[in-house]
Short mmCIF file of C-alpha atoms in Angstrom, two decimals:
data_model
loop_
_atom_site.label_atom_id
_atom_site.label_comp_id
_atom_site.label_asym_id
_atom_site.label_seq_id
_atom_site.Cartn_x
_atom_site.Cartn_y
_atom_site.Cartn_z
CA MET A 1 -15.20 91.74 28.76
CA ASN A 2 -13.98 94.03 25.96
CA LYS A 3 -15.93 94.26 22.72
CA LEU A 4 -14.60 91.57 20.42
CA LEU A 5 -14.23 91.57 16.65
CA LEU A 6 -15.21 87.94 16.18
CA ILE A 7 -18.72 86.86 17.16
CA LEU A 8 -19.52 83.21 17.69
CA SER A 9 -21.89 81.84 15.07
CA MET A 10 -25.28 80.99 16.55
CA GLY A 11 -25.82 78.16 14.08
CA ALA A 12 -25.68 74.45 14.68
CA VAL A 13 -22.47 72.75 15.73
CA ALA A 14 -20.17 71.78 12.88
CA THR A 15 -17.80 68.85 12.89
CA THR A 16 -14.81 68.47 10.61
CA ALA A 17 -12.72 65.40 10.18
CA SER A 18 -9.09 66.13 10.92
CA ALA A 19 -5.83 64.36 11.48
CA LEU A 20 -5.08 63.39 15.04
CA PRO A 21 -3.71 66.12 17.32
CA ARG A 22 -0.06 66.06 18.34
CA THR A 23 -1.04 66.38 21.97
CA VAL A 24 -4.11 65.47 23.99
CA GLN A 25 -4.37 67.58 27.16
CA GLY A 26 -0.65 68.26 26.87
CA ILE A 27 0.34 64.61 26.47
CA PRO A 28 2.17 63.61 23.25
CA TYR A 29 -0.26 61.52 21.23
CA ARG A 30 0.80 58.97 18.68
CA VAL A 31 -1.13 56.24 16.89
CA PRO A 32 0.76 53.97 14.43
CA LEU A 33 0.12 54.43 10.70
CA ARG A 34 -1.80 57.67 11.11
CA GLU A 35 -0.31 61.08 10.44
CA THR A 36 -0.79 63.60 13.23
CA SER A 37 -1.19 67.37 13.05
CA SER A 38 -1.83 70.19 15.53
CA GLN A 39 -5.23 71.82 15.89
CA ARG A 40 -3.72 74.98 17.35
CA SER A 41 -3.97 76.79 14.00
CA ASN A 42 -7.77 76.66 14.24
CA PRO A 43 -8.77 78.86 17.21
CA GLU A 44 -12.30 79.02 18.62
CA PRO A 45 -14.05 82.43 18.56
CA ILE A 46 -15.13 83.91 21.90
CA PRO A 47 -18.58 85.54 21.99
CA SER A 48 -18.80 89.31 22.07
CA GLU A 49 -19.71 91.04 25.32
CA ALA A 50 -23.22 91.45 23.96
CA ASP A 51 -23.54 87.66 23.66
CA PHE A 52 -21.88 86.58 26.91
CA ASP A 53 -19.75 87.90 29.77
CA PHE A 54 -18.81 86.81 33.31
CA SER A 55 -21.75 88.67 34.86
CA ARG A 56 -24.12 86.13 33.30
CA ILE A 57 -22.59 83.11 35.06
CA LYS A 58 -25.09 81.68 37.55
CA PHE A 59 -23.00 79.05 39.33
CA TRP A 60 -19.66 79.69 41.01
CA ALA A 61 -17.46 77.06 42.67
CA GLY A 62 -14.80 78.13 45.17
CA GLU A 63 -14.24 81.42 46.92
CA GLY A 64 -11.88 84.33 46.30
CA SER A 65 -11.38 87.55 44.44
CA ASN A 66 -10.21 85.98 41.14
CA ARG A 67 -12.72 84.68 38.60
CA SER A 68 -12.45 82.16 35.78
CA ALA A 69 -15.02 80.80 33.33
CA VAL A 70 -15.14 77.08 32.50
CA ILE A 71 -17.11 75.91 29.44
CA LEU A 72 -18.26 72.31 28.98
CA GLN A 73 -19.63 70.87 25.75
CA TRP A 74 -20.79 67.34 25.02
CA THR A 75 -22.13 66.16 21.63
CA GLU A 76 -25.73 65.37 22.50
CA ASP A 77 -28.51 65.93 19.98
CA ASP A 78 -30.56 67.93 22.50
CA GLU A 79 -27.59 70.02 23.63
CA VAL A 80 -28.34 73.46 22.22
CA SER A 81 -25.54 75.40 23.93
CA ALA A 82 -22.22 74.91 25.66
CA LEU A 83 -22.61 75.34 29.43
CA VAL A 84 -20.60 77.98 31.28
CA PHE A 85 -19.62 77.59 34.95
CA GLY A 86 -17.60 79.92 37.16
CA TYR A 87 -14.64 79.36 39.49
CA ARG A 88 -13.37 81.74 42.19
CA TRP A 89 -10.06 81.52 44.05
CA ASP A 90 -7.23 83.32 45.79
CA GLY A 91 -3.54 82.49 45.55
CA SER A 92 -2.23 80.11 42.89
CA LYS A 93 -4.59 77.70 41.10
CA CYS A 94 -4.51 75.77 37.83
CA GLY A 95 -7.07 74.60 35.30
CA TYR A 96 -7.30 71.24 37.02
CA ASP A 97 -8.33 72.91 40.28
CA ALA A 98 -11.13 74.70 38.45
CA ILE A 99 -12.67 71.73 36.62
CA LEU A 100 -12.33 69.43 39.65
CA SER A 101 -13.95 71.94 42.00
CA ILE A 102 -16.84 72.56 39.61
CA VAL A 103 -17.53 68.84 39.10
CA LYS A 104 -17.38 68.17 42.84
CA THR A 105 -19.71 71.02 43.83
CA TYR A 106 -22.24 71.22 40.97
CA PRO A 107 -24.82 68.59 41.95
CA THR A 108 -25.60 67.22 38.48
CA LEU A 109 -22.05 67.06 37.12
CA TYR A 110 -19.90 63.92 37.29
CA GLY A 111 -16.34 63.27 36.26
CA SER A 112 -13.36 60.96 36.16
CA PHE A 113 -9.82 62.31 36.56
CA THR A 114 -6.31 60.88 36.72
CA GLU A 115 -4.02 62.95 38.94
CA GLY A 116 -0.29 63.32 38.50
CA GLY A 117 1.69 61.42 35.92
CA THR A 118 4.61 62.54 33.79
CA TYR A 119 2.59 65.20 31.98
CA GLY A 120 0.17 66.10 34.76
CA SER A 121 -3.49 65.41 35.48
CA VAL A 122 -5.99 64.19 32.88
CA VAL A 123 -9.74 64.60 32.41
CA ASN A 124 -10.93 61.08 31.59
CA GLY A 125 -14.64 61.72 31.24
CA ILE A 126 -17.41 64.14 32.22
CA GLY A 127 -21.11 63.46 32.72
CA TYR A 128 -24.22 65.57 33.22
CA ASP A 129 -27.71 64.82 34.52
CA PRO A 130 -29.94 67.41 32.80
CA ALA A 131 -33.08 66.22 34.58
CA GLY A 132 -31.38 66.43 37.97
CA ASP A 133 -32.92 63.19 39.25
CA GLY A 134 -29.62 62.03 40.78
CA ASN A 135 -29.88 58.62 39.14
CA PHE A 136 -26.56 58.71 37.29
CA SER A 137 -24.15 55.96 36.25
CA VAL A 138 -21.90 55.07 33.33
CA THR A 139 -21.90 51.81 31.38
CA THR A 140 -18.55 50.91 29.82
CA SER A 141 -18.06 49.14 26.48
CA SER A 142 -17.58 45.88 28.40
CA GLY A 143 -20.95 46.27 30.14
CA SER A 144 -19.62 47.28 33.57
CA VAL A 145 -21.66 49.91 35.38
CA ILE A 146 -19.77 52.62 37.29
CA TYR A 147 -21.48 54.76 39.92
CA PRO A 148 -20.16 58.10 41.21
CA ASP A 149 -19.05 58.63 44.79
CA ALA A 150 -20.49 61.31 47.08
CA ASN A 151 -18.42 63.97 45.29
CA GLY A 152 -19.62 62.96 41.84
CA LEU A 153 -16.33 61.27 40.96
CA LEU A 154 -16.12 58.11 38.83
CA ASP A 155 -13.34 55.53 39.00
CA GLY A 156 -11.60 54.66 35.76
CA SER A 157 -8.97 55.65 33.23
CA ALA A 158 -9.39 57.70 30.07
CA ALA A 159 -8.88 54.70 27.78
CA GLY A 160 -11.28 52.69 29.94
CA PHE A 161 -14.07 55.09 28.97
CA ASP A 162 -13.66 54.61 25.21
CA GLY A 163 -17.12 53.57 24.03
CA ALA A 164 -18.75 54.26 27.41
CA ASN A 165 -22.15 55.92 27.71
CA ALA A 166 -24.49 57.23 30.38
CA THR A 167 -26.62 54.33 31.58
CA GLN A 168 -29.81 56.42 31.57
CA PRO A 169 -30.75 57.56 28.03
CA ASP A 170 -31.59 61.10 29.19
CA ASP A 171 -28.18 61.60 30.86
CA TRP A 172 -24.99 62.72 29.11
CA PHE A 173 -21.53 61.20 29.38
CA HIS A 174 -18.46 61.30 27.17
CA GLY A 175 -15.00 59.97 27.92
CA GLY A 176 -12.10 58.22 26.30
CA TRP A 177 -8.66 58.56 24.79
CA PHE A 178 -8.39 56.63 21.51
CA GLU A 179 -11.97 56.82 20.19
CA GLY A 180 -12.67 60.35 21.42
CA TYR A 181 -11.25 62.75 23.99
CA TRP A 182 -11.92 65.95 25.94
CA SER A 183 -10.00 68.64 24.07
CA TYR A 184 -8.76 71.58 26.11
CA TRP A 185 -8.95 75.20 24.92
CA THR A 186 -7.77 78.26 26.83
CA GLY A 187 -7.90 82.03 26.67
CA MET A 188 -8.58 85.21 28.61
CA SER A 189 -11.49 87.59 28.91
CA GLY A 190 -10.89 90.21 26.24
CA ASP A 191 -9.29 87.76 23.79
CA GLU A 192 -10.88 87.19 20.42
CA THR A 193 -10.30 83.42 20.40
CA LEU A 194 -9.58 80.36 22.49
CA GLU A 195 -6.49 78.38 21.56
CA TYR A 196 -6.00 74.62 21.62
CA SER A 197 -3.85 74.09 24.71
CA ASN A 198 -0.42 72.50 24.27
CA VAL A 199 -0.24 71.81 28.02
CA GLY A 200 -2.50 69.89 30.36
CA CYS A 201 -4.87 71.48 32.83
CA SER A 202 -2.56 70.99 35.82
CA SER A 203 0.13 73.01 34.00
CA ARG A 204 -2.25 75.81 33.03
CA MET A 205 -1.95 78.48 35.75
CA LEU A 206 -5.11 80.54 36.06
CA LYS A 207 -5.30 84.33 36.06
CA ASP A 208 -8.22 86.58 36.90
CA GLY A 209 -10.36 86.48 33.75
CA SER A 210 -9.13 83.09 32.50
CA ILE A 211 -11.38 81.07 30.21
CA ASP A 212 -11.06 77.28 29.94
CA ALA A 213 -13.18 75.27 27.50
CA TRP A 214 -13.55 71.50 27.50
CA ILE A 215 -15.01 70.25 24.20
CA PHE A 216 -15.53 66.56 23.61
CA SER A 217 -14.08 65.43 20.28
CA PRO A 218 -15.75 62.22 19.07
CA ASP A 219 -13.76 59.93 16.79
CA MET A 220 -10.73 62.19 17.41
CA SER A 221 -12.27 64.82 15.11
CA ARG A 222 -12.78 68.45 15.94
CA THR A 223 -16.15 69.74 17.14
CA LEU A 224 -16.71 73.50 17.10
CA LEU A 225 -18.03 75.38 20.10
CA LYS A 226 -21.75 76.01 20.28
CA PRO A 227 -23.18 79.30 21.59
CA TRP A 228 -22.46 79.85 25.27
CA GLU A 229 -25.15 79.63 27.93
CA ALA A 230 -24.77 79.92 31.69
CA ALA A 231 -25.29 76.59 33.45
CA PRO A 232 -28.55 76.67 35.45
CA SER A 233 -28.29 77.59 39.11
CA PRO A 234 -28.78 74.44 41.23
CA ASP A 235 -31.08 76.50 43.46
CA GLY A 236 -33.45 77.19 40.57
#
């Protein structure tokens, strides 16, 4: 990664209240009686090569000569850094292929996705089991408990995860559409910033050196990226 002019602040995460975005994962977003505005004018800085580069990634999903970094960030109090995963491929792949492959192959990640639709596929929710005990489930706002399948996938829609939480207090889960959402940011190795994506992940075609960041935005307000840290290798 080329030396960058902007270096990511190593301080605590900052949250700013903002008007609702015009799009959520590429889908036009409208809520009555509330003015909307784009977040694309507020890019996220990428760390300098001295702070992070692809060689530091410990977990790679997929196989191939092309490499992409995928960053995941929840809003947990004990979450010091955003976690960085890697994705390898040959041929033509999109951002949805990357996040789905990582969730399905990393043993302590869980996710819910909606495929297809007018505007493409949607990330409904993503969970993480930091302790790695495998005892993961999600409790919805109505009290229903949802368990992942053998691939770590959870049934449900984005709106159905509004107000949902990990059942176990030491696990992490965020999902939703109207009370919070997974915002999508994209860039390339060598860029100075990540940009808020105006297309969904199934419309984002990957290139060697792509960077995709998924940042959960509680209460539809922007949360800034924390320092990057490679996700632990499942093999220890």
